[in-house]
Coordinates of C-alpha atoms in Angstrom, one line a residue:
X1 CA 49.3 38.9 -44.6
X2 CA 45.6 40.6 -44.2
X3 CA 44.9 43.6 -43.3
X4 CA 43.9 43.8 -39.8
X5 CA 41.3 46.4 -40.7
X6 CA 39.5 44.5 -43.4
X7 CA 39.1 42.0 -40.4
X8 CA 38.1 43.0 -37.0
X9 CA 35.7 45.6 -36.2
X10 CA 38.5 48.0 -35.0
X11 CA 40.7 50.0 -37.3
X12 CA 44.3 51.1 -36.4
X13 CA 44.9 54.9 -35.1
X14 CA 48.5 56.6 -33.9
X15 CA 48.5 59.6 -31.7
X16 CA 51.2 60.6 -29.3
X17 CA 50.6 59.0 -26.6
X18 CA 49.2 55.7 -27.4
X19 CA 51.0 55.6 -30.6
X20 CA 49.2 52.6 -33.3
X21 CA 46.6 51.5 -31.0
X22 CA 42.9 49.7 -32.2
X23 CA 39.7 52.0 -32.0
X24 CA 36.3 50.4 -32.9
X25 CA 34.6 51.2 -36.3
X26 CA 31.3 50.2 -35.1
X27 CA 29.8 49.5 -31.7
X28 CA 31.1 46.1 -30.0
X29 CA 28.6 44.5 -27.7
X30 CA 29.9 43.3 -24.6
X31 CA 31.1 39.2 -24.5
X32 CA 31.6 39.6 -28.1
X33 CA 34.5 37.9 -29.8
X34 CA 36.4 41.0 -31.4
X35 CA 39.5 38.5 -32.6
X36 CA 41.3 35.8 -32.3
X37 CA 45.1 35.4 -33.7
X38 CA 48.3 33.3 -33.7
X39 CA 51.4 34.5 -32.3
X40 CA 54.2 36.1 -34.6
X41 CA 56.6 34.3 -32.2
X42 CA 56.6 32.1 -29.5
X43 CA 59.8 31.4 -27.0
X44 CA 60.4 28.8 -23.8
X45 CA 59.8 30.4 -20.7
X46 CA 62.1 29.9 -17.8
X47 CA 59.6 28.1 -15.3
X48 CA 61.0 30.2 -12.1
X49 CA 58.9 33.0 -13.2
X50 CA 55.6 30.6 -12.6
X51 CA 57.0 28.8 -9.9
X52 CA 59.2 28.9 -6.8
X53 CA 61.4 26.2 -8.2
X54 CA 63.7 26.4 -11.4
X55 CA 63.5 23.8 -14.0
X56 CA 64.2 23.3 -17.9
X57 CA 61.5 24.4 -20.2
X58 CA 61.6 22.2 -23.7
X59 CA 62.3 24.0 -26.7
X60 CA 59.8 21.6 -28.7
X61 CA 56.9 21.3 -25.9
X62 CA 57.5 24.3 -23.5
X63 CA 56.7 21.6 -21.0
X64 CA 58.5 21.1 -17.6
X65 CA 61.2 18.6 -18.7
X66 CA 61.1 14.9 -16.9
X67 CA 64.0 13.3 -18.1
X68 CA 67.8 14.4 -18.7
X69 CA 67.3 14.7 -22.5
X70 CA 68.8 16.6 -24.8
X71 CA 68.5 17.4 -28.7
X72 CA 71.1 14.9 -30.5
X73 CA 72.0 18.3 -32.6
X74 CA 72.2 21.0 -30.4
X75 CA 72.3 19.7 -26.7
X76 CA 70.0 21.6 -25.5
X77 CA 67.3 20.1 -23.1
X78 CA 63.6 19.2 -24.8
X79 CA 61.4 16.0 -23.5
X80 CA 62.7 13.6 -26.4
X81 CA 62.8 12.8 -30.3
X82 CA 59.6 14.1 -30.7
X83 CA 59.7 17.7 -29.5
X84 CA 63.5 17.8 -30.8
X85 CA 62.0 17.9 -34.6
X86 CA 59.1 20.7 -33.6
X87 CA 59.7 23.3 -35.6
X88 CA 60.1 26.1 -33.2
X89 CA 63.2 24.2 -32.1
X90 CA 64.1 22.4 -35.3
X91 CA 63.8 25.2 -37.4
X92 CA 65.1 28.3 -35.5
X93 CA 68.5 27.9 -33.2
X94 CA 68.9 24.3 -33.0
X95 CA 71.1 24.5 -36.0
X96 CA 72.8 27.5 -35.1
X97 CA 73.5 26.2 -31.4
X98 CA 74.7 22.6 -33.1
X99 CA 77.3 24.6 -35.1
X100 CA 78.6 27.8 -32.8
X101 CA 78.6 25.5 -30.3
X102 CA 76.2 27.3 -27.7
X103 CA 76.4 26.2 -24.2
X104 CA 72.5 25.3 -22.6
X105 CA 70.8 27.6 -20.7
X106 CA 71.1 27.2 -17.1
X107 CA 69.2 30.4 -15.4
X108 CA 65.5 30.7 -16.1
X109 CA 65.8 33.9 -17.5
X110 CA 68.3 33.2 -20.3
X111 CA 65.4 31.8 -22.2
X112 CA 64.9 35.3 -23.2
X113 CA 67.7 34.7 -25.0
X114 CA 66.1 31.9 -27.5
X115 CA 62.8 33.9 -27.7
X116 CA 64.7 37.0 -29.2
X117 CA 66.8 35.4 -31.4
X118 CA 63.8 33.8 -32.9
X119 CA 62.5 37.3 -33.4
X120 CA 65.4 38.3 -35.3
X121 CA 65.7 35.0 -37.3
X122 CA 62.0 35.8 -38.8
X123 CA 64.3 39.1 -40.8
X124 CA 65.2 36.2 -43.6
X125 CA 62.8 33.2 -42.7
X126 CA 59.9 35.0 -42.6
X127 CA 59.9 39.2 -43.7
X128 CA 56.1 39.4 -43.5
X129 CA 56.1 38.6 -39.6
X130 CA 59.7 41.1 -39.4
X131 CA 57.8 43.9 -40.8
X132 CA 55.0 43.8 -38.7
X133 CA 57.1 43.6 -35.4
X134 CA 59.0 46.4 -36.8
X135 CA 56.2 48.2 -36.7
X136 CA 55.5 47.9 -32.9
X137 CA 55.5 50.2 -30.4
X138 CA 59.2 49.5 -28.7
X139 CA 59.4 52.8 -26.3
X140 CA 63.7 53.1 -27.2
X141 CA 64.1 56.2 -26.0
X142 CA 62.7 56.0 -22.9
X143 CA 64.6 52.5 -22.5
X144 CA 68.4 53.9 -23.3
X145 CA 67.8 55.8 -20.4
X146 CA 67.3 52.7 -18.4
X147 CA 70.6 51.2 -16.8
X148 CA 68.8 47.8 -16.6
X149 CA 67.4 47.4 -19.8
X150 CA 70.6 48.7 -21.1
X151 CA 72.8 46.6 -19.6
X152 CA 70.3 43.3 -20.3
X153 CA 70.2 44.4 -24.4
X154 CA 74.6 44.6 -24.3
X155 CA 74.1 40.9 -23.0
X156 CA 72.0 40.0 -25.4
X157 CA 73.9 41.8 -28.3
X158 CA 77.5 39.5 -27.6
X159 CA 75.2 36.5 -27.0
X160 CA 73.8 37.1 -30.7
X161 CA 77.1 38.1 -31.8
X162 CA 79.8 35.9 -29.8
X163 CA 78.3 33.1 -29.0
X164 CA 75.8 32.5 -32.0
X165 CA 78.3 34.2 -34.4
X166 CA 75.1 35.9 -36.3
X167 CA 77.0 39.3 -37.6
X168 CA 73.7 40.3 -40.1
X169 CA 71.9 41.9 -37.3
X170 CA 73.0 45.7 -35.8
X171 CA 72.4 46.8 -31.9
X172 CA 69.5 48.8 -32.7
X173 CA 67.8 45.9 -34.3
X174 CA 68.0 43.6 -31.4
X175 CA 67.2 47.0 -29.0
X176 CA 64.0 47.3 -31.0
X177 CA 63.4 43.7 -30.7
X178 CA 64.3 43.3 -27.2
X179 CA 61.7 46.4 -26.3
X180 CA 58.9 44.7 -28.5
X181 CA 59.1 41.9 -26.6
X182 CA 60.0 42.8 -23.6
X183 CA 56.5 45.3 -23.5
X184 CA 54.4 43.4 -25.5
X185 CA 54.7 39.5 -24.8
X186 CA 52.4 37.2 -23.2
X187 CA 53.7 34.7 -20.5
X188 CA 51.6 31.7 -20.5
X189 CA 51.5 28.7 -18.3
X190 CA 48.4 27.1 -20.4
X191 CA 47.7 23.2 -19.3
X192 CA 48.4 21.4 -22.9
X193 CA 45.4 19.6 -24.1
X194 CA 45.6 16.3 -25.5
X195 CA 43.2 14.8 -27.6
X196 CA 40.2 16.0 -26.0
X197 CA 39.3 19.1 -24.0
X198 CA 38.8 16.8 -21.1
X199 CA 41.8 15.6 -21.1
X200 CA 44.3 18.1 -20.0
X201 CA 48.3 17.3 -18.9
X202 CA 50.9 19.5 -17.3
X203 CA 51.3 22.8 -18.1
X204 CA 53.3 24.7 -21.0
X205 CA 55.5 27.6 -20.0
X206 CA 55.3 29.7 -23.3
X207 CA 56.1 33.9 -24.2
X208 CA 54.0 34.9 -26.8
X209 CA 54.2 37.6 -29.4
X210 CA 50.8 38.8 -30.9
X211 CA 50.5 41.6 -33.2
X212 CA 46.5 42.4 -33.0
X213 CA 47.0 42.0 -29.3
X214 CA 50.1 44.4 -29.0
X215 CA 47.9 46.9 -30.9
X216 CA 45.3 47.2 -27.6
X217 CA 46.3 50.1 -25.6
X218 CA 46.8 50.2 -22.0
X219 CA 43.8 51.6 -19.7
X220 CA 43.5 50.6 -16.0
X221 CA 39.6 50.6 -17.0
X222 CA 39.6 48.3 -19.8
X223 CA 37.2 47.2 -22.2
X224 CA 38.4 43.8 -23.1
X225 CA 39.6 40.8 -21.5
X226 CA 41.5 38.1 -23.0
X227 CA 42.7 34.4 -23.0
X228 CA 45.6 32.3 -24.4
X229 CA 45.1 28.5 -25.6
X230 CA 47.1 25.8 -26.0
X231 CA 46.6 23.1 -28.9
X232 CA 48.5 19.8 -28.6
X233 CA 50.3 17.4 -31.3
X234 CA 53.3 17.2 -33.7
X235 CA 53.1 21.0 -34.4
X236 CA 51.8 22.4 -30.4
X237 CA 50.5 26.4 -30.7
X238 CA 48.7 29.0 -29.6
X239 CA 46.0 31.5 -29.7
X240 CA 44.5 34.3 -28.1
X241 CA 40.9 35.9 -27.9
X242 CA 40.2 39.2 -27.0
X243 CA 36.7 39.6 -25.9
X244 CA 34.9 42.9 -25.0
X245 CA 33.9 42.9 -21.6
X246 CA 31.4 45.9 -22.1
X247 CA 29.8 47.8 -24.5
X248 CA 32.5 49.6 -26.6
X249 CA 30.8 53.1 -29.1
X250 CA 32.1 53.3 -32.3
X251 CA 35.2 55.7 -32.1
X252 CA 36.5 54.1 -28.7
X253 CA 39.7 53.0 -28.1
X254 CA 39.6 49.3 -27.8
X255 CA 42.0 48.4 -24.0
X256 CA 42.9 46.0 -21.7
X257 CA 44.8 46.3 -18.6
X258 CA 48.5 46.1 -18.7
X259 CA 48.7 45.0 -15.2
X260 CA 45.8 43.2 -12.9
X261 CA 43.0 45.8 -12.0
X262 CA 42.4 45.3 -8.9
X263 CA 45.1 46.3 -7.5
X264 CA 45.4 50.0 -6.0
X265 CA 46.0 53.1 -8.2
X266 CA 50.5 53.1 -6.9
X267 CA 50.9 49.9 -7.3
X268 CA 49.7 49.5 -10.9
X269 CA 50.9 52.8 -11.7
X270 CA 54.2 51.4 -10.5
X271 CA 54.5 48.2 -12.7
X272 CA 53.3 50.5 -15.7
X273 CA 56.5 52.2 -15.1
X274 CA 58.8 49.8 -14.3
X275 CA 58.1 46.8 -16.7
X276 CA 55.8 48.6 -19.7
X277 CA 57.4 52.6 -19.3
X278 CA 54.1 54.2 -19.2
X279 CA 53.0 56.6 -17.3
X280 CA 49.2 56.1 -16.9
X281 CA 47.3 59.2 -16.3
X282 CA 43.7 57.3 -17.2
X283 CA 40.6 58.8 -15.4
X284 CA 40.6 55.7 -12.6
X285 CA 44.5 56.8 -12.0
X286 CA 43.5 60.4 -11.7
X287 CA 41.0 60.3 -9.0
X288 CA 42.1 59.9 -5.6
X289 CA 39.0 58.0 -4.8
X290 CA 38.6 55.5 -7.3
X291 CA 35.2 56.5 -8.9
X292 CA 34.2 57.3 -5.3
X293 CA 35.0 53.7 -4.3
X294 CA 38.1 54.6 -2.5
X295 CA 39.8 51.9 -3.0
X296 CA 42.8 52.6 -1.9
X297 CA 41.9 55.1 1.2
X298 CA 43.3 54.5 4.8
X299 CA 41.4 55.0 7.7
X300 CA 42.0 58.2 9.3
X301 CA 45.3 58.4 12.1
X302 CA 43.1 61.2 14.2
X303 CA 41.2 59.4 16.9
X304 CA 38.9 61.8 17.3
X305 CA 37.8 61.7 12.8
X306 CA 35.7 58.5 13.0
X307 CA 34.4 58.8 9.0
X308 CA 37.9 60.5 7.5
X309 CA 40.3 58.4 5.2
X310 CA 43.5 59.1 3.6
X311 CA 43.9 60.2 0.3
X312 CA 46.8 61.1 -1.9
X313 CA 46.8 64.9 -2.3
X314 CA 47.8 64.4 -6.4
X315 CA 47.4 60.9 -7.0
X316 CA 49.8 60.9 -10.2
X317 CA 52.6 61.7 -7.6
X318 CA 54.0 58.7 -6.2
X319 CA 55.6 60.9 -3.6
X320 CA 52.7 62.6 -2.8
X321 CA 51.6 63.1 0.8
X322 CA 48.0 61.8 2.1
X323 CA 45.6 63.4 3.6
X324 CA 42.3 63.3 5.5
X325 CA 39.5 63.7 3.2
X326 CA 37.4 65.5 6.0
X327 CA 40.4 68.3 6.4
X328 CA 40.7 67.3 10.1
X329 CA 43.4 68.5 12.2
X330 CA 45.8 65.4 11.1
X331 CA 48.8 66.0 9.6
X332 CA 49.4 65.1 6.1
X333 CA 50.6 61.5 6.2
X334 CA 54.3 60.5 4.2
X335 CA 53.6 57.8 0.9
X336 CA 56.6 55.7 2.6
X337 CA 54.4 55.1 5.9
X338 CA 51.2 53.9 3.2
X339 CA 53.9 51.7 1.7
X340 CA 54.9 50.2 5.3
X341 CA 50.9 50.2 6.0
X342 CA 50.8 47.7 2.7
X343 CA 53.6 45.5 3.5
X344 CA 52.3 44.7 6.7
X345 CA 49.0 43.9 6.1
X346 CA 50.1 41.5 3.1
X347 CA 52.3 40.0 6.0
X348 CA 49.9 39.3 8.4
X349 CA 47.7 38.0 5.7
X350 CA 50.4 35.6 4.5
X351 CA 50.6 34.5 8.0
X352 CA 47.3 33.3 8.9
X353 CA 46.4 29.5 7.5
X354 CA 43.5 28.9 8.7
X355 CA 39.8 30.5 7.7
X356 CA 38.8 31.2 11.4
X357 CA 42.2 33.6 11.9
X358 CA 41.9 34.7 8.4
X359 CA 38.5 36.1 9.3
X360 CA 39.8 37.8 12.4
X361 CA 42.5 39.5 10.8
X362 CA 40.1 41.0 7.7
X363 CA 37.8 42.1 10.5
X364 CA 40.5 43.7 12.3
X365 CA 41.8 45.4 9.1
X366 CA 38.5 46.3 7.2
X367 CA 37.3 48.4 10.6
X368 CA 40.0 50.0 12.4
X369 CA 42.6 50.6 9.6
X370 CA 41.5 49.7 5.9
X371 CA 38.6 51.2 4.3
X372 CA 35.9 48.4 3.6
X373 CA 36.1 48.9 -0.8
X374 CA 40.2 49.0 -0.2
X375 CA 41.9 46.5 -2.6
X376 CA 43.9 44.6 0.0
X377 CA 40.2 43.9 1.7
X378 CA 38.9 42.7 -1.5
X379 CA 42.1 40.9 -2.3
X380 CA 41.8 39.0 1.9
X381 CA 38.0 38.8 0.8
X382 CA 38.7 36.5 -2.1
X383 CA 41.3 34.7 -0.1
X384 CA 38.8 33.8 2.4
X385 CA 36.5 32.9 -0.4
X386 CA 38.6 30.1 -1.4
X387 CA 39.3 28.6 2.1
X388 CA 36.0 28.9 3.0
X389 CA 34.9 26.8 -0.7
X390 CA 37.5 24.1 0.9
X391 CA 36.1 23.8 4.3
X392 CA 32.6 24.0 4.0
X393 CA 32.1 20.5 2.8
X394 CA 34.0 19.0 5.3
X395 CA 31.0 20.2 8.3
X396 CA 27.7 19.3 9.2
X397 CA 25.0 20.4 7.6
X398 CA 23.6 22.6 10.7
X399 CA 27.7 24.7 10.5
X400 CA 27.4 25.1 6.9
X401 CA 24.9 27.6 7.7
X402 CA 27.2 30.8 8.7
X403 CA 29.6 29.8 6.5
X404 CA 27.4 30.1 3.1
X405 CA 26.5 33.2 5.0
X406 CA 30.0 34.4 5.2
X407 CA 30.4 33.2 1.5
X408 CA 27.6 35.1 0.5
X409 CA 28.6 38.4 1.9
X410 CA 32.1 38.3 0.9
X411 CA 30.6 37.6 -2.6
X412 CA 28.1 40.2 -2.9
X413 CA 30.7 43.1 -0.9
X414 CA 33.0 42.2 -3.4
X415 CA 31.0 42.4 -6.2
X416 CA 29.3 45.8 -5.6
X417 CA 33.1 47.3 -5.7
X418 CA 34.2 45.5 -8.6
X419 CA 30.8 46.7 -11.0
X420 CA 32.2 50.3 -10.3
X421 CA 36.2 50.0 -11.1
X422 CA 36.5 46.9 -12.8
X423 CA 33.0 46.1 -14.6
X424 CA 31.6 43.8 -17.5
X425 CA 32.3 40.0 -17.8
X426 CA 35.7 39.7 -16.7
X427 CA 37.4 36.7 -15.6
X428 CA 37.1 38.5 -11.7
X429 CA 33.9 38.7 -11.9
X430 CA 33.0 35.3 -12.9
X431 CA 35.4 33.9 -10.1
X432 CA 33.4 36.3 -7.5
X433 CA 29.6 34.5 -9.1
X434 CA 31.0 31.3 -8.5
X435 CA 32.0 31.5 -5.0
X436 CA 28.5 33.5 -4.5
X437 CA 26.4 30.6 -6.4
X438 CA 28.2 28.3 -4.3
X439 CA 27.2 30.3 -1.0
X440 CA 23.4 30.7 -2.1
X441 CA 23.3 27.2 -2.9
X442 CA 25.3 25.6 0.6
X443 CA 22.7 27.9 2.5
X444 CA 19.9 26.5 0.6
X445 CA 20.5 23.2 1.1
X446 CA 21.4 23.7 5.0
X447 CA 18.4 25.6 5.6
X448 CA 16.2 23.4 4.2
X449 CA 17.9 20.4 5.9
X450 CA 17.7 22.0 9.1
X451 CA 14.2 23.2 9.5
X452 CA 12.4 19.9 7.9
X453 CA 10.4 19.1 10.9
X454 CA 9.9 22.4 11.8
X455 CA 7.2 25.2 12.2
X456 CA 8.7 28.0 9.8
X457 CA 9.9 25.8 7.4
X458 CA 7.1 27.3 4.8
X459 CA 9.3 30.3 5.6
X460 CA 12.2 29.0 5.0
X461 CA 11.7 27.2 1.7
X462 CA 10.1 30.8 0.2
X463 CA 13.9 32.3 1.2
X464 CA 15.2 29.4 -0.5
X465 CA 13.5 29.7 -3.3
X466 CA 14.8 33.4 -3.8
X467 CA 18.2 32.1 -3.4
X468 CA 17.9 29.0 -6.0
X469 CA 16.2 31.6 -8.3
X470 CA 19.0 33.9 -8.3
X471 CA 21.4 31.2 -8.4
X472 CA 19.8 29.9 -11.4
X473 CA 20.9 33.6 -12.9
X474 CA 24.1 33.6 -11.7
X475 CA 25.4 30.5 -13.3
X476 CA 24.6 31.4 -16.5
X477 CA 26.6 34.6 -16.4
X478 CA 29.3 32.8 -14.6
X479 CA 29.2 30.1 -16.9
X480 CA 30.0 31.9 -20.2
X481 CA 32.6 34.6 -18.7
X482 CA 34.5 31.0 -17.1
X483 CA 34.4 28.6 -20.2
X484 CA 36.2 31.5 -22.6
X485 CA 39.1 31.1 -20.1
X486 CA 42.3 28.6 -21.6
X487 CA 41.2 24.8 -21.3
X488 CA 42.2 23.2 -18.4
X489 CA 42.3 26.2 -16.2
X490 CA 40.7 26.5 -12.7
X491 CA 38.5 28.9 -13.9
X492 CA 38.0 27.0 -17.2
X493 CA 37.1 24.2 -14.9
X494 CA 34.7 25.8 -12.6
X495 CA 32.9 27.2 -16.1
X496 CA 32.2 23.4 -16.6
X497 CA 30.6 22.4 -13.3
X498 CA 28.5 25.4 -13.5
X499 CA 27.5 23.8 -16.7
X500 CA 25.8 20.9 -14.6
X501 CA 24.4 23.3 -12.0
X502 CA 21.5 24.1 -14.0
X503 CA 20.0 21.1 -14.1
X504 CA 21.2 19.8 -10.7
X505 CA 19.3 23.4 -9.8
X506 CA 15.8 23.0 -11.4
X507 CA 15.7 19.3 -10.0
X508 CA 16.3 20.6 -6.3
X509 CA 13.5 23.4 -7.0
X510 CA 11.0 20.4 -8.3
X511 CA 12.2 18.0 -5.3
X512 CA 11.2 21.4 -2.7
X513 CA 8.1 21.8 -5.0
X514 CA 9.8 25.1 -6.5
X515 CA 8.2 26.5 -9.8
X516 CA 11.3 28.0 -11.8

């Protein structure tokens, strides 16, 4: 197999915290393409962890089964003949199932089961692949001290050993394995494309183990983004590019984000330790405020301190007390009352159904209790966003009006804190330019409307003509962070309308007598 290092522009470092990790031999400009790669291994994932139903995942496919199939060798459930002779199925445990026998999986997380012995199959069927996840980081020790992770790798040890008779393979072997893929895989629910990009069919419920992309080290302000993509035919794979999202200096380690951004400093901290065993003490992490955004601060309990918010006192502490960053007279605040704090707003929030109570609640929230840059305001924000996107074709012209408004503010107020903790072209950010495209342009075209027989419409059209302008910009960014995203995607989706924006655009502009 190549070396990585005579390929990408990144060469392969180990130190004691990050351990092999990629760090750019020459500068990487942002939006470029730093690598694309197939997966070592790829294993069925169990479709409850996508959706709120279980069903069977095919072997062959990874598709949501439709029919009561099963393979005529093994038993085990895949669409039909077809995906039965795949080679992930057809070559891996389909025979070893056919002769133990092994009974078919019936809880969405025993597909775990099929994905690692796949890994350990690759020890005789393919030693190249073998060494290389050898080679990753696995994080043992800190995992035999885990009860859980324990307990799952003893399961998986008599399931190897009892039930797919395999004796060639020792605990520590699969407990290496099991921690390679249980840190470094990539779940995927990619739509599967058919024969052309535009025509995209259900989705494929995939786990997917890269090597390149197990190499990028965890930073909760990242400097790549990536996407997985789904091929269709008589031998289905994937892919994944990993795309710098800024500008990254020679000598700089080359990240991504282990667990989504924009979420508040405990909570990612808290999934870092519970499903990847790190302990992230990055510069974003550090700072109570967030880069000065304070993005996770609560508004002051002291009547009386009308500009004070709550800060952890040492925000690598998850039991650390909060406290007023003014040094009012307020006590120090418990983390378990934050953590209440959070679980009610996300109630409400799941509560309200329609855009008008939606927009009272965030109101309510981002004065009186939430500080305006906080996470769950951004994360309400968006939500509104996308009920707002649903509704506002469904009014008159004239009531379209404060709604582009609304969309344009929620855009832009969630933009301005997203360019400080999470900046570049991420997929965020292109979701935020569409909605704020779609604002500028519904106001446009309102206004206009509107004001056609009247006396400031000379005004008018010079605002619009701002707007259109700006829109004009916007897509174009939008545009080529959306169409990297996997085919058949919503965002990949939205990437191609934008591409018929433009011209839709410039013709509106030439219809208003707008120079572009």
């Amino acid at each position: 197999m190549e070396n990585i290092t005579t390929r990408l522009p990144c060469v392969i470092q180990r130190n004691g915290c990050n351990g092999e990790h990629l760090v750019a031999s020459r500068p990487i400009r942002e939006g470029e393409l730093i690598f694309q790669e197939k997966p070592l291994v790829t294993g069925p994932l169990g479709v409850a962890f996508c959706e709120p139903k279980a069903f069977s995942t095919c072997l062959g496919c990874y598709k949501t089964i439709p029919s009561l199939y099963r393979c005529s060798k093994c038993g085990f459930p895949v669409c039909g003949l077809q995906c039965e002779n795949m080679p992930d199925h057809a070559n891996y445990e389909c025979k070893i199932f056919a002769e133990s026998p092994v009974n078919p999986v019936v809880n969405p997380s025993e597909y775990e089961k099929i994905k690692i012995l796949r890994i350990l199959l690759l020890k005789e069927k393919c030693p190249e692949k073998w060494k290389l996840i050898q080679s990753l980081e696995s994080r043992e020790s800190i995992r035999r001290q885990n009860f859980c992770a324990v307990a799952t790798d003893i399961a998986l040890y008599k399931f190897i050993k009892q039930e797919c008779h395999l004796t060639e393979y020792d605990f520590d072997e699969l407990h290496h394995v099991s921690g390679v893929s249980f840190i470094h895989s990539f779940p995927t629910n990619c739509p599967d494309v058919s024969d052309s990009p535009n025509h995209v069919s259900a989705a494929r419920y995939a786990s997917l183990l890269f090597y390149n992309a197990s190499l990028l080290s965890h930073d909760c302000f990242p400097n790549t983004r990536y996407a997985i993509h789904a091929s269709s035919g008589k031998n289905s794979s994937y892919s994944i590019s990993v795309i710098a999202t800024r500008n990254i200096a020679e000598g700089e380690p080359v990240t991504t984000s282990y667990v989504d951004p924009t979420l508040g400093t405990f909570e990612r901290r808290e999934i870092l330790r519970e499903r990847y065993y790190i302990t992230c003490t990055c510069e974003r992490c550090s700072d109570a405020s967030e880069f000065n955004t304070f993005y996770s601060a609560i508004k002051c309990k002291n009547l009386d301190c009308h500009s004070g918010y709550l800060l952890p006192i040492f925000p690598l502490d998850s039991n650390s007390e909060w406290r007023c960053n003014k040094n009012c007279s307020e006590m120090p605040t418990s983390p378990n009352w934050i953590a209440s704090l959070i679980q009610e707003v996300r109630s409400q929030a799941s509560m309200s159904h329609s855009w008008e109570t939606f927009d009272d609640m965030l109101e309510k929230y981002r004065t009186t209790v939430l500080h305006r840059n906080h996470y769950l305001v951004v994360e309400m924000q968006v939500e509104l966003l996308k009920m707002i996107e649903k509704f506002i074709h469904q009014v008159e012209s004239s009531q379209q009006i404060p709604l582009a408004k609304k969309m344009v503010e929620l855009s832009r107020s969630s933009l301005a804190v997203m360019d400080v903790i999470y900046p570049g072209c991420n997929t965020f950010r292109g979701r935020l330019l569409y909605y704020l495209h779609e604002g500028l342009l519904a106001l446009c075209l309102s206004r206009v409307n509107e004001c056609a027989d009247k006396t400031d419409q000379e005004i008018v059209r010079k605002s619009c003509k701002k707007h259109f302008v700006e829109a004009l910009e916007i897509i174009r960014e939008a545009r080529e962070i959306l169409l990297l995203e996997s085919v058949g995607t919503i965002d990949w989706k939205n990437g191609t309308i934008l591409s018929t924006e433009s011209p839709r655009i410039k013709s509106l502009m030439a219809f208003f007598s707008f120079k572009n």
